[in-house]
Short mmCIF file of C-alpha atoms and ligand atoms in Angstrom, two decimals:
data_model
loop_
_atom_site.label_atom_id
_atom_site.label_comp_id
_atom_site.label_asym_id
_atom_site.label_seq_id
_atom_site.Cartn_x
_atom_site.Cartn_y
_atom_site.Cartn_z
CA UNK A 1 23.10 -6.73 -18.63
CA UNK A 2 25.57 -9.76 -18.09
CA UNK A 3 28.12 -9.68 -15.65
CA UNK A 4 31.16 -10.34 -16.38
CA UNK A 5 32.33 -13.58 -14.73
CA UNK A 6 35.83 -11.24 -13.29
CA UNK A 7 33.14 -9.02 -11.86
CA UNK A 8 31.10 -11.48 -10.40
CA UNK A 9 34.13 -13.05 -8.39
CA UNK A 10 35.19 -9.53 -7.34
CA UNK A 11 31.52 -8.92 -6.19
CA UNK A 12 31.78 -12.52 -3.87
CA UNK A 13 35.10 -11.74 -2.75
CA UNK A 14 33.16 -7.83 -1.22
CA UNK A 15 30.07 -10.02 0.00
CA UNK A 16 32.60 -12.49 1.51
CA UNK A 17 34.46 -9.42 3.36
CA UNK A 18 31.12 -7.67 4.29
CA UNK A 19 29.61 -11.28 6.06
CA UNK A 20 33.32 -11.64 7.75
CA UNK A 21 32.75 -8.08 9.66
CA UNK A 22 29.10 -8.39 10.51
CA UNK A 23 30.29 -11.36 12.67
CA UNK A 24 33.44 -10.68 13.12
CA UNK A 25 34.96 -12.88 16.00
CA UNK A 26 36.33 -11.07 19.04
CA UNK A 27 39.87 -11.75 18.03
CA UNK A 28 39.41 -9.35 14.73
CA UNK A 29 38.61 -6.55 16.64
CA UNK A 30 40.54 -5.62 19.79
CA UNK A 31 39.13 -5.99 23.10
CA UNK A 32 35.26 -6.80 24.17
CA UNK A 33 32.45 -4.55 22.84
CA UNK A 34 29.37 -4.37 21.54
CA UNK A 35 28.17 -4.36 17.49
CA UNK A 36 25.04 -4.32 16.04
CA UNK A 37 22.34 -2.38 13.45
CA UNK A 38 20.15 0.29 13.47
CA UNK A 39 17.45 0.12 10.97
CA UNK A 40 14.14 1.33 10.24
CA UNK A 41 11.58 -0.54 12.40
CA UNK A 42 9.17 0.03 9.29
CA UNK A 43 10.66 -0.58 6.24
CA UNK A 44 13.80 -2.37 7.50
CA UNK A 45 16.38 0.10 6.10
CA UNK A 46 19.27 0.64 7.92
CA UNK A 47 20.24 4.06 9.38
CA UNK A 48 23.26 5.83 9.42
CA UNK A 49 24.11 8.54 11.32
CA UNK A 50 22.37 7.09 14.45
CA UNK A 51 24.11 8.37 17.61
CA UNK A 52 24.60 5.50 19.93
CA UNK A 53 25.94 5.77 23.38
CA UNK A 54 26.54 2.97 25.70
CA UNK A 55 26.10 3.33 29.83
CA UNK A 56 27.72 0.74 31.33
CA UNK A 57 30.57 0.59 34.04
CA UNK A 58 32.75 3.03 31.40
CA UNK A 59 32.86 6.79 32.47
CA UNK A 60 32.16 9.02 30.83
CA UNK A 61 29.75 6.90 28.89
CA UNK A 62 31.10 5.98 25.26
CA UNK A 63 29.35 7.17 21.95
CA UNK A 64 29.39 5.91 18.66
CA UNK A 65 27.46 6.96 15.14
CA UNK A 66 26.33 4.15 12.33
CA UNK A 67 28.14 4.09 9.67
CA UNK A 68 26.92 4.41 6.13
CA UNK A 69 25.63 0.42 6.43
CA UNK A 70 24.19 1.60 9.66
CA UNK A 71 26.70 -0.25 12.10
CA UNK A 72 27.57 0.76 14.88
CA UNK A 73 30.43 -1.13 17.15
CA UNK A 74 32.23 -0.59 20.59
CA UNK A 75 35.07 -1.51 21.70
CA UNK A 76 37.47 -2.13 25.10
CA UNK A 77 34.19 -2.32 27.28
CA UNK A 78 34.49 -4.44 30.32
CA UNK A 79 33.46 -8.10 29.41
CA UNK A 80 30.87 -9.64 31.44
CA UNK A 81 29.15 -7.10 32.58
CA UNK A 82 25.77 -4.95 31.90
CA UNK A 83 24.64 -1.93 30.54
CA UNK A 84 22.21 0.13 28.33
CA UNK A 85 22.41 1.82 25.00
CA UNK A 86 20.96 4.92 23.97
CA UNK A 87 20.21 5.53 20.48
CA UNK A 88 18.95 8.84 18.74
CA UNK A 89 17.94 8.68 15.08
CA UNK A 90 19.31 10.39 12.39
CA UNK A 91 17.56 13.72 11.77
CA UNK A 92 13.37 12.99 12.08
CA UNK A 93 13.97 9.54 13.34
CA UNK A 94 12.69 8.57 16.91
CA UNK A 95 15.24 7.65 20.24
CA UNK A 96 15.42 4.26 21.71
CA UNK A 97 16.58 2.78 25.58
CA UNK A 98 17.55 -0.81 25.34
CA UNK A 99 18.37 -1.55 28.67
CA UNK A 100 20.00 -4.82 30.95
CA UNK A 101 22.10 -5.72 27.92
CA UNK A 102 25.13 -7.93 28.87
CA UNK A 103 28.24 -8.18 27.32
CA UNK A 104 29.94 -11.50 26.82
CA UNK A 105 32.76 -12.54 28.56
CA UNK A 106 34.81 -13.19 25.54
CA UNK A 107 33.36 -12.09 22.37
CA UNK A 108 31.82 -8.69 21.03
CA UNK A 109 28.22 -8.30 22.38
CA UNK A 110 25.39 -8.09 19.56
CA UNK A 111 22.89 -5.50 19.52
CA UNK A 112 19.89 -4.40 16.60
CA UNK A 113 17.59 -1.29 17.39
CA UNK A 114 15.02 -0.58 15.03
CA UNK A 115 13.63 3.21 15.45
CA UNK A 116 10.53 4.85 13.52
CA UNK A 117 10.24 7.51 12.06
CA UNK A 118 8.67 10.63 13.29
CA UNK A 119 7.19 11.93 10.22
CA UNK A 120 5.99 15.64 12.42
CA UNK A 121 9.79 16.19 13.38
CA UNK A 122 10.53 19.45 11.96
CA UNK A 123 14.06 17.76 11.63
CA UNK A 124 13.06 15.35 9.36
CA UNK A 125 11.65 17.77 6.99
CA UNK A 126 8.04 18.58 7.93
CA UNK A 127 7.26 22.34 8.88
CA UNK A 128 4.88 23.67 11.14
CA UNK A 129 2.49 26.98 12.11
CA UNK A 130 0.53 27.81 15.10
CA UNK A 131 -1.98 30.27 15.98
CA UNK A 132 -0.10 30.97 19.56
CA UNK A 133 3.43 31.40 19.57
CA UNK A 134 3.44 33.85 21.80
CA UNK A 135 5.67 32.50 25.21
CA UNK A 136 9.15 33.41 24.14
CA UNK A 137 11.21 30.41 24.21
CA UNK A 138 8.49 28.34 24.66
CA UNK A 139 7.14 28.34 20.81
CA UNK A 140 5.41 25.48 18.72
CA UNK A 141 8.81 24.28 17.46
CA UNK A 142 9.49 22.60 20.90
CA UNK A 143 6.43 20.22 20.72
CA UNK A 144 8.01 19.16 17.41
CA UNK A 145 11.79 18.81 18.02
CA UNK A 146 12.02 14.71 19.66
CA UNK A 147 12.87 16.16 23.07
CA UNK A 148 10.50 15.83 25.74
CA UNK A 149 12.91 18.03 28.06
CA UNK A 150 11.15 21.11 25.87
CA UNK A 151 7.38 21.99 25.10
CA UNK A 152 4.89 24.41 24.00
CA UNK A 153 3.16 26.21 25.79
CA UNK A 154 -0.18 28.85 24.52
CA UNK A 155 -2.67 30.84 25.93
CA UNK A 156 -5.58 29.45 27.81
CA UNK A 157 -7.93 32.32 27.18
CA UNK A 158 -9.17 31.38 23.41
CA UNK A 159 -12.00 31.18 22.46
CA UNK A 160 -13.54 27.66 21.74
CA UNK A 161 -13.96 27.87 18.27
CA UNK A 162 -10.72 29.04 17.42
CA UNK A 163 -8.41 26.80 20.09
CA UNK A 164 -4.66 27.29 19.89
CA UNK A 165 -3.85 24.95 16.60
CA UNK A 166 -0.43 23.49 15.55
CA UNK A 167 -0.41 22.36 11.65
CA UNK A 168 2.20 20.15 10.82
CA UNK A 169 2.56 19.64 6.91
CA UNK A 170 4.92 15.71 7.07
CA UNK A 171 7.65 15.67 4.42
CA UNK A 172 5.45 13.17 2.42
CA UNK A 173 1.28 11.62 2.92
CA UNK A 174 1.63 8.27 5.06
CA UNK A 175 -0.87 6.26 7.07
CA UNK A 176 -0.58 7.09 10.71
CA UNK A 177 -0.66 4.40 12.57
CA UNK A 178 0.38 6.04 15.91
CA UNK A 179 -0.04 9.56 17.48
CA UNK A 180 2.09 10.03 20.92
CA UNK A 181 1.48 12.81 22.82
CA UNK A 182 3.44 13.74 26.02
CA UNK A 183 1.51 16.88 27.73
CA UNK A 184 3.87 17.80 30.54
CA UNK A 185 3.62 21.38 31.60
CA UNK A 186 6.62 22.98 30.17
CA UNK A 187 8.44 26.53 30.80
CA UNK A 188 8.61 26.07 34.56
CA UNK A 189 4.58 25.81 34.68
CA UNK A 190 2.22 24.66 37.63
CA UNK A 191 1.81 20.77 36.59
CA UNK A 192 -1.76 21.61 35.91
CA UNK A 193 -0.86 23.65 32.80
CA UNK A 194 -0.62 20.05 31.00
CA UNK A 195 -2.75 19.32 28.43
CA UNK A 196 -5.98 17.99 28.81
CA UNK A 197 -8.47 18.06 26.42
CA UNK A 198 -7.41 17.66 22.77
CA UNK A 199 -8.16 16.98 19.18
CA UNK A 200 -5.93 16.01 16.29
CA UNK A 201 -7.41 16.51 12.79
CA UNK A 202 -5.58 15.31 9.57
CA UNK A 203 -6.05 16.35 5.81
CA UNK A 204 -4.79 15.09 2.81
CA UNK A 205 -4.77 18.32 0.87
CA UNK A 206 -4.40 21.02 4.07
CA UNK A 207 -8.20 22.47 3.15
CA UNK A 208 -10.49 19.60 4.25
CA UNK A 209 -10.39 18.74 7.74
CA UNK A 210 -11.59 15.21 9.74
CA UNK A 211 -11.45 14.49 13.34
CA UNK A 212 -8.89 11.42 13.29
CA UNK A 213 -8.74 11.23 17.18
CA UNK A 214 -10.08 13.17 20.19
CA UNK A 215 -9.93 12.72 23.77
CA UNK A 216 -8.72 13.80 27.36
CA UNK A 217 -5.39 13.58 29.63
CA UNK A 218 -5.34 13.22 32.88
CA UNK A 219 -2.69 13.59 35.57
CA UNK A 220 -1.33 10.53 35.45
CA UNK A 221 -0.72 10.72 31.80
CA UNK A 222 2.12 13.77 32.88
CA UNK A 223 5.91 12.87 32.29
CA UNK A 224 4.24 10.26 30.25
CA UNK A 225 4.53 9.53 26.02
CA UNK A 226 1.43 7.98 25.76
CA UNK A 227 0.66 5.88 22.38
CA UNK A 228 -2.65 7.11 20.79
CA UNK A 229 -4.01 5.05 18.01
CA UNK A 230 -5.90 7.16 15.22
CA UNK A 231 -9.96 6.31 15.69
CA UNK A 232 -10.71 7.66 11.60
CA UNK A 233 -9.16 9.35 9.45
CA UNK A 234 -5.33 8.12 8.87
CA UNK A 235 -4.87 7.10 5.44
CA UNK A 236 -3.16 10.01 3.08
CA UNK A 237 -2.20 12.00 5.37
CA UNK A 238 -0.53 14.81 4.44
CA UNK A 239 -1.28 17.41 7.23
CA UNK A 240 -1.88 16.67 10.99
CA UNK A 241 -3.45 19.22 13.42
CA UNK A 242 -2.91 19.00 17.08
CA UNK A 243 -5.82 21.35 18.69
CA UNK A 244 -5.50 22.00 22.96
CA UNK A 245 -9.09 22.62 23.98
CA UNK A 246 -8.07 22.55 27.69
CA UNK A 247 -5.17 22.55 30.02
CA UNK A 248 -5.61 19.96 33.10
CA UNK A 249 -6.02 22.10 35.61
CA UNK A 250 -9.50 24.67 34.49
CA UNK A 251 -7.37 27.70 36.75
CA UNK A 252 -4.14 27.08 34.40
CA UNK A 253 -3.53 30.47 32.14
CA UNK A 254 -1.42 28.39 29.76
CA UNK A 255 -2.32 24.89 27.70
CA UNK A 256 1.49 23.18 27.62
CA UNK A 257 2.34 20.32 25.55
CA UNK A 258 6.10 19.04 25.31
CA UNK A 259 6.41 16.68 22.41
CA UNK A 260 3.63 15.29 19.81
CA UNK A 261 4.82 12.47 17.23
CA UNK A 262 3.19 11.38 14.29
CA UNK A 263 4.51 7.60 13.28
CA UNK A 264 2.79 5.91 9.97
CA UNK A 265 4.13 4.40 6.66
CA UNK A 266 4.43 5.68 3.31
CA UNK A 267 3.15 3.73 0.46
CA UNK A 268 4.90 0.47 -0.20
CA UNK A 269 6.29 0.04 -3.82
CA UNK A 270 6.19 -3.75 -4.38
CA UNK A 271 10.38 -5.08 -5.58
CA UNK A 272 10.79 -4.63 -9.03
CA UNK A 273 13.32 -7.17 -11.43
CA UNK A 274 14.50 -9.87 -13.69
CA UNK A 275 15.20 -13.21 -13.44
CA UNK A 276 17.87 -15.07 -15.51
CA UNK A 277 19.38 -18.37 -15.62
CA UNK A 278 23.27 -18.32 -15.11
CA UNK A 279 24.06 -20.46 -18.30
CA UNK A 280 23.01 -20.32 -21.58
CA UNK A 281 21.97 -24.17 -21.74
CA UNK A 282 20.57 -26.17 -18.76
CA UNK A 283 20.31 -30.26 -18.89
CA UNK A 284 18.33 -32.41 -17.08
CA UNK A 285 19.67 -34.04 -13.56
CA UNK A 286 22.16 -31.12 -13.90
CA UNK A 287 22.88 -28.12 -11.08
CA UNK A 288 21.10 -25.03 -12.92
CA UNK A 289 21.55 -22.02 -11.31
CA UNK A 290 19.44 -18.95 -11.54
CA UNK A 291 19.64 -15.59 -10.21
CA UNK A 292 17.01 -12.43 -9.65
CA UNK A 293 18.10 -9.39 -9.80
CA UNK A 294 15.32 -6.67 -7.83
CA UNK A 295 15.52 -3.65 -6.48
CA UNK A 296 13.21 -1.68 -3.87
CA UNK A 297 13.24 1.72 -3.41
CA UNK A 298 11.46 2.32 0.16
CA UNK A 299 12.31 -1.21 2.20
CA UNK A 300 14.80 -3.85 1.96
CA UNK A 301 13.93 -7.50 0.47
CA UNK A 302 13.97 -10.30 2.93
CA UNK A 303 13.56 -13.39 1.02
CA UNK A 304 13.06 -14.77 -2.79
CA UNK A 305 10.72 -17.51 -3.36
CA UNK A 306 10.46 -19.68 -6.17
CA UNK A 307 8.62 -21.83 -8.33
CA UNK A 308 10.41 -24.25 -10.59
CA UNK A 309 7.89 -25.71 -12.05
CA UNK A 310 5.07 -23.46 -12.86
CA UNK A 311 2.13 -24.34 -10.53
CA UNK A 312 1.99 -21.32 -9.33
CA UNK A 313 3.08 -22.45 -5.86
CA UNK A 314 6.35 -22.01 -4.40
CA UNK A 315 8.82 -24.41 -4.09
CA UNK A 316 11.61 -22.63 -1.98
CA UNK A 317 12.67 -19.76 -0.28
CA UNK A 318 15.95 -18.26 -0.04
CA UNK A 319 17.54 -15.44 1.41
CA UNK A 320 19.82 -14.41 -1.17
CA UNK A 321 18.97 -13.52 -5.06
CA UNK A 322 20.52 -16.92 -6.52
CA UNK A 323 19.25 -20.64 -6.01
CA UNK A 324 19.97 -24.12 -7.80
CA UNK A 325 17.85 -26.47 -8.67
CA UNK A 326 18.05 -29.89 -10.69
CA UNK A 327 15.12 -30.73 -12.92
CA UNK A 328 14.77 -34.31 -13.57
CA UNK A 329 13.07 -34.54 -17.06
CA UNK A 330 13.70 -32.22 -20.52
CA UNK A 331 11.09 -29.61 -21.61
CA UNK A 332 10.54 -25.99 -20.93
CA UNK A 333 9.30 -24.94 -17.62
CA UNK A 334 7.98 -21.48 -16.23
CA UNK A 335 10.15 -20.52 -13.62
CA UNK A 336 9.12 -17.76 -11.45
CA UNK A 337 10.40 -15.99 -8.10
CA UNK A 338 8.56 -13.95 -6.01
CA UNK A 339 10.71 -11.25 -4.20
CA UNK A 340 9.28 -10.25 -0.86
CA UNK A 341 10.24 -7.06 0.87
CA UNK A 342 9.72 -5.83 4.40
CA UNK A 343 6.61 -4.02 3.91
CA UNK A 344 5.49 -7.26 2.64
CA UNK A 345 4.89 -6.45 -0.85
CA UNK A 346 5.37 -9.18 -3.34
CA UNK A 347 6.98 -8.62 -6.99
CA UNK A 348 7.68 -11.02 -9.23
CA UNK A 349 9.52 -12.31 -12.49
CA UNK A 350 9.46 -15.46 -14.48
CA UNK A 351 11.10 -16.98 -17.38
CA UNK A 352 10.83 -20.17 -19.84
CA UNK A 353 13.66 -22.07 -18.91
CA UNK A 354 14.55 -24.95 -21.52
CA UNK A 355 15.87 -27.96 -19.99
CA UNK A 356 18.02 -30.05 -22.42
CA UNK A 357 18.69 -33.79 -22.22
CA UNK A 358 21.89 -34.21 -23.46
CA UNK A 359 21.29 -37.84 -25.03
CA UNK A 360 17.99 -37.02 -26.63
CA UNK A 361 18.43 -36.86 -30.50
CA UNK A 362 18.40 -33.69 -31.99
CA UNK A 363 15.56 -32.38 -32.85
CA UNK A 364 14.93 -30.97 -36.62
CA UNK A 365 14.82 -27.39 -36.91
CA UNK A 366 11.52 -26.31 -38.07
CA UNK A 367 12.09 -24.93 -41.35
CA UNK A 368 9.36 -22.92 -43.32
CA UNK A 369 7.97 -23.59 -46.99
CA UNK A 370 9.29 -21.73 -49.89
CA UNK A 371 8.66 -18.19 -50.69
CA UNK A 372 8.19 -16.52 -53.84
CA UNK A 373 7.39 -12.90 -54.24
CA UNK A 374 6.92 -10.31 -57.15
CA UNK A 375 7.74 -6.99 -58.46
CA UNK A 376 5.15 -5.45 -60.17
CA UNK A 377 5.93 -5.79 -64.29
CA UNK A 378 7.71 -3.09 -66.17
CA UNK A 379 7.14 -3.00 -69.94
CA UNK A 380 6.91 -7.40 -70.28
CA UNK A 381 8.88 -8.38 -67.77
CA UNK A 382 8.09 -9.45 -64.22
CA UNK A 383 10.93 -10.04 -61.46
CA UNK A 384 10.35 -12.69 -59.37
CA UNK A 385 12.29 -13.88 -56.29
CA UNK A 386 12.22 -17.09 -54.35
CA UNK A 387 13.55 -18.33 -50.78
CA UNK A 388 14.28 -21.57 -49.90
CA UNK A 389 15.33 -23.68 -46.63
CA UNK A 390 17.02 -26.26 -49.17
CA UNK A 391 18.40 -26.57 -52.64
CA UNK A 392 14.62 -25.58 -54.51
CA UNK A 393 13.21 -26.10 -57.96
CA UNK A 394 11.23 -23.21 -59.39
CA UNK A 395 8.44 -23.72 -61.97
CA UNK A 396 6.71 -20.38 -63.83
CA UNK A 397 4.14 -20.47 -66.30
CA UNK A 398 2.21 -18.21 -68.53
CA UNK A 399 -0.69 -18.61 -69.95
CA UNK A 400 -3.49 -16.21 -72.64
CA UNK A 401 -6.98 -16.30 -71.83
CA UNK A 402 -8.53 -18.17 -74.69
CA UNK A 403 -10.37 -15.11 -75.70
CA UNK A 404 -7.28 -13.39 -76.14
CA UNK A 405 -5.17 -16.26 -77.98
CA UNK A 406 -8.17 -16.30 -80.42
CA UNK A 407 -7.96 -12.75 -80.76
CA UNK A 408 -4.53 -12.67 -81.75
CA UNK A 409 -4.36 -15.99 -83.55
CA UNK A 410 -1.78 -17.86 -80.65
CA UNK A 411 -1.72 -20.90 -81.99
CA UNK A 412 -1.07 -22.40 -78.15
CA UNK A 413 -2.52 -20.45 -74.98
CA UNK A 414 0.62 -21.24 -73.12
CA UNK A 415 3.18 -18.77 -73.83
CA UNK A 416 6.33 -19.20 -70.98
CA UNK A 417 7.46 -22.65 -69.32
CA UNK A 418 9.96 -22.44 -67.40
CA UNK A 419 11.71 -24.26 -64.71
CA UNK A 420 14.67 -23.15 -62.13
CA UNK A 421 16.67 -24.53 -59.34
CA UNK A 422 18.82 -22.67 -57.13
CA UNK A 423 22.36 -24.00 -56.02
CA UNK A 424 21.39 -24.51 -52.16
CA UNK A 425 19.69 -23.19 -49.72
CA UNK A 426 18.46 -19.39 -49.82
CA UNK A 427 17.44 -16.95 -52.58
CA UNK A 428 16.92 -17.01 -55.76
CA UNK A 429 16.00 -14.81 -58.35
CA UNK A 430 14.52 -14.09 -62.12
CA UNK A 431 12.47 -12.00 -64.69
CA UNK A 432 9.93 -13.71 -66.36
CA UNK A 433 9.65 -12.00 -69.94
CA UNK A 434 6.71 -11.87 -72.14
CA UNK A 435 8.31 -14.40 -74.98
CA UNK A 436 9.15 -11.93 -78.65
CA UNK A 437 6.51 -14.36 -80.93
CA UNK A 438 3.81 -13.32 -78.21
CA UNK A 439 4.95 -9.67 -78.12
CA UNK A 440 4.84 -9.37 -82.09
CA UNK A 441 1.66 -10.76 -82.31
CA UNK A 442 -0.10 -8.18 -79.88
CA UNK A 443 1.13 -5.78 -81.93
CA UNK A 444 -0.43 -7.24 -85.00
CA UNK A 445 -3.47 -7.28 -83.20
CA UNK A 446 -3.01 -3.84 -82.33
CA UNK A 447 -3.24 -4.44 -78.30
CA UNK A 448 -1.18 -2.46 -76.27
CA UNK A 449 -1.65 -4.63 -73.17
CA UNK A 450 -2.57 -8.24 -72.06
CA UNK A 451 -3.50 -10.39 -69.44
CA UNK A 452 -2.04 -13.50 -68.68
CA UNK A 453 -2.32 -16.24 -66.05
CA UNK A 454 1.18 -16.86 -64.03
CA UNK A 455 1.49 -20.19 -62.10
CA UNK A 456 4.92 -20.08 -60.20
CA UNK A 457 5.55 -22.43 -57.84
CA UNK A 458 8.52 -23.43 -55.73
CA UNK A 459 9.82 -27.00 -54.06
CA UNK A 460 12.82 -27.97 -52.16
CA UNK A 461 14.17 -31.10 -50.73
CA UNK A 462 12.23 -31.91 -48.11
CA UNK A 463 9.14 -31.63 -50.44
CA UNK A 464 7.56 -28.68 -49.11
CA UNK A 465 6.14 -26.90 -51.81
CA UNK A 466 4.66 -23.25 -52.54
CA UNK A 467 2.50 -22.55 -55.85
CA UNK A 468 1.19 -19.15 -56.40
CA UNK A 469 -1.50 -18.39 -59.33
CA UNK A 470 -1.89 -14.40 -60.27
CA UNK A 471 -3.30 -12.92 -63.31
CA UNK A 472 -0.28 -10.22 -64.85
CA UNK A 473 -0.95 -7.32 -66.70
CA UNK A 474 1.76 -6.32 -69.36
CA UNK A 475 1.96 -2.96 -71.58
CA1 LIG B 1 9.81 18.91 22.84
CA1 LIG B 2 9.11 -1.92 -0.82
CA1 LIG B 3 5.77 -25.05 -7.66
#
């Protein structure tokens, strides 16, 4: 769809405004602070409703949420000096520290924290079972709710075939690329209670069951997260299992665990578009600008690359959707631009752009030969239409078979001359009629049909001509 050019200078003016408050200087904002985005670490989408709270020399420590663009911004902090910020997702998003961050002496400070997401937070829309919820307060829930302050804790005493078992189904089927497990004793437990031995299976379809990652925790991995990478099994993943098969400590009556995550990605769907060229004609050692419109669903784009003139390798990259170019000699070219997004999927559009030089002649437009066409006869006559680029002169002829002018006694075989031209260029039309002479002597004859041989042809100025020969049946 075209924009309109009003809406295209209203749609500057809004970029203009957003670009002037990502870095806006200090004096557009009152006091010293600290600004910046939180995004996804994975597909580079920004998050809002991230809570974000600053500790730094300001008591009590100052909080602040993202905004729908995913901004966040203090301000009044003390310039020049040093602090951390604290940021919790949005709802099934993980928390990040980014500490020994100093603020300038005389402009807002600048900030970006990219989180993942948890795809087992129960917050973020998976849900969960276990086989052993039985320690009031002290349920399954709590390995699954981002906090390590809480945990699960379940019986010791099952068997070994039938271990106590959380199922997670995730909100959607990802590949895991990271399993952290934290498995500090929790409901005021001997330290030993931690988990020890473990096993996380994963299914695509919650029936079948593979071993993605097994192994042991020691002590020193208590009042730790520690990052587990998947050894099998972590593409489609729909369900995770998290089995305990020991506690740490062998006398322990409880197996605790307080937090496990599951971080992956969901398929990547490659940016999808068009490509256009902002005017409708484009001349050589002129500025022609083009634009590509794309849009991606699950990640943001980061740059557009282009090919102006059809090698198939790219000429340029930009960061924005429009570039401009200046082509030095006329002809068409294949333009195409290749739209990266985070994820690093490519998608891509192309066009063939016609570059005009402006003091080449004109070129002739081809035209196409004549055309003539037919109705099928009624009774004797036979409509007949013609179209022409140019004025056209139309020729028809009829002619007996010389059995059937002997039969009839015609004294010539040729029955119908005739010749046509039309005032100019386009259509013309006529009915060729069986002449009265040839008519009345068929009936002498006593034939009630006949067959005659039709040459029509058609020629216009520029000499292109069109004959057509067709045997016609009258009654
Ligand atoms: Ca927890
Ligand atoms: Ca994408
Ligand atoms: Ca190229």
């Amino acid at each position: 769809m075209p924009t309109s050019p009003r809406r295209t200078v209203k749609a500057l003016v809004l970029a203009a405004a957003v670009v002037l408050a990502a870095c806006a200087p200090a004096g557009a904002v009152t006091g010293h602070g600290l600004t910046g985005y939180v995004t996804d670490a994975d597909t580079g989408l920004r998050l809002a409703g991230a809570s974000v709270t600053w500790n730094g020399t300001t008591v009590p420590a100052p909080q602040a949420s993202t905004d729908a663009g995913g901004r966040y911004l203090f301000t009044g902090l003390d310039p020049s000096t040093s602090g951390s910020l604290a940021v919790v997702g949005p709802a099934g998003w993980d928390r990040q520290s980014v500490d020994a961050i100093a603020l300038p002496a005389a402009e807002l400070g600048n900030q970006n924290v990219a989180l993942h997401r948890d795809w087992a937070a129960t917050a973020g829309g998976a849900t969960a079972t276990a086989n052993d919820d039985t320690v009031a307060g002290c349920t399954s829930a709590a390995a699954l709710d981002n906090d390590r302050g809480t945990g699960w804790s379940a019986s010791a005493t099952h068997p070994a075939d039938d271990p106590p078992a959380l199922t997670i189904a995730l909100p959607q089927a990802i590949e895991v690329r990271q399993l952290v497990l934290d498995p500090t004793s929790a409901c005021g437990h001997d330290p030993g209670a931690a988990l020890g031995r473990y096993r996380v299976q994963t299914s695509s379809d919650g029936t079948t069951w593979a071993t993605a990652l097994e192994g042991t925790l020691g002590a020193d991995a208590r009042g730790v997260a520690s990052t587990l990478a998947p050894a099998a099994a972590a593409t489609g993943v729909r369900y995770v299992r998290l089995q305990l098969l020991s506690a740490q400590d062998p006398a322990a009556t409880t197996i605790d665990v307080r937090e496990l995550q599951v971080f992956g990605v969901a398929p990547n769907v490659a940016p999808v578009g068009t490509l256009a060229a902002e005017a409708p004609r484009n001349y050589i050692k002129g500025i022609v600008r083009l634009r590509a419109a794309f849009t991606d669903g699950d990640s943001t784009i980061l740059r557009y690359l282009w090919d102006f003139d059809g090698d198939g390798r790219y000429d340029q990259a930009t960061v924005g959707p429009g570039v401009a170019h200046v082509w030095a000699g006329a002809g068409t070219y294949h333009v195409t631009v290749g739209v990266r997004d985070f994820r690093g999927g490519l998608g891509t559009a192309a066009i063939d752009l016609r570059i005009i030089d402006p003091a080449a002649v004109v070129e002739t437009v081809p035209q196409r030969k004549p055309l003539i066409t037919f109705d099928p006869p009624i009774g004797i006559d036979l409509a007949t239409r013609i179209a022409c680029a140019s004025k056209c002169t139309f020729t028809a002829k009829m002619v007996l078979t010389a059995r059937t002018a002997k039969r009839i006694h015609a004294k010539r075989r040729a029955v119908l001359a005739m010749t046509r031209k039309t005032e100019g260029p386009g259509l013309g039309s006529w009915t060729l009629t069986l002449p009265n002479a040839t008519v009345k002597l068929l009936r002498k004859a006593k034939l009630k049909s006949v067959t005659v041989r039709l040459t029509a042809s058609a020629v216009d100025q520029q000499k292109r001509r069109t004959t057509v020969h067709r045997w016609v049946r009258f009654r």
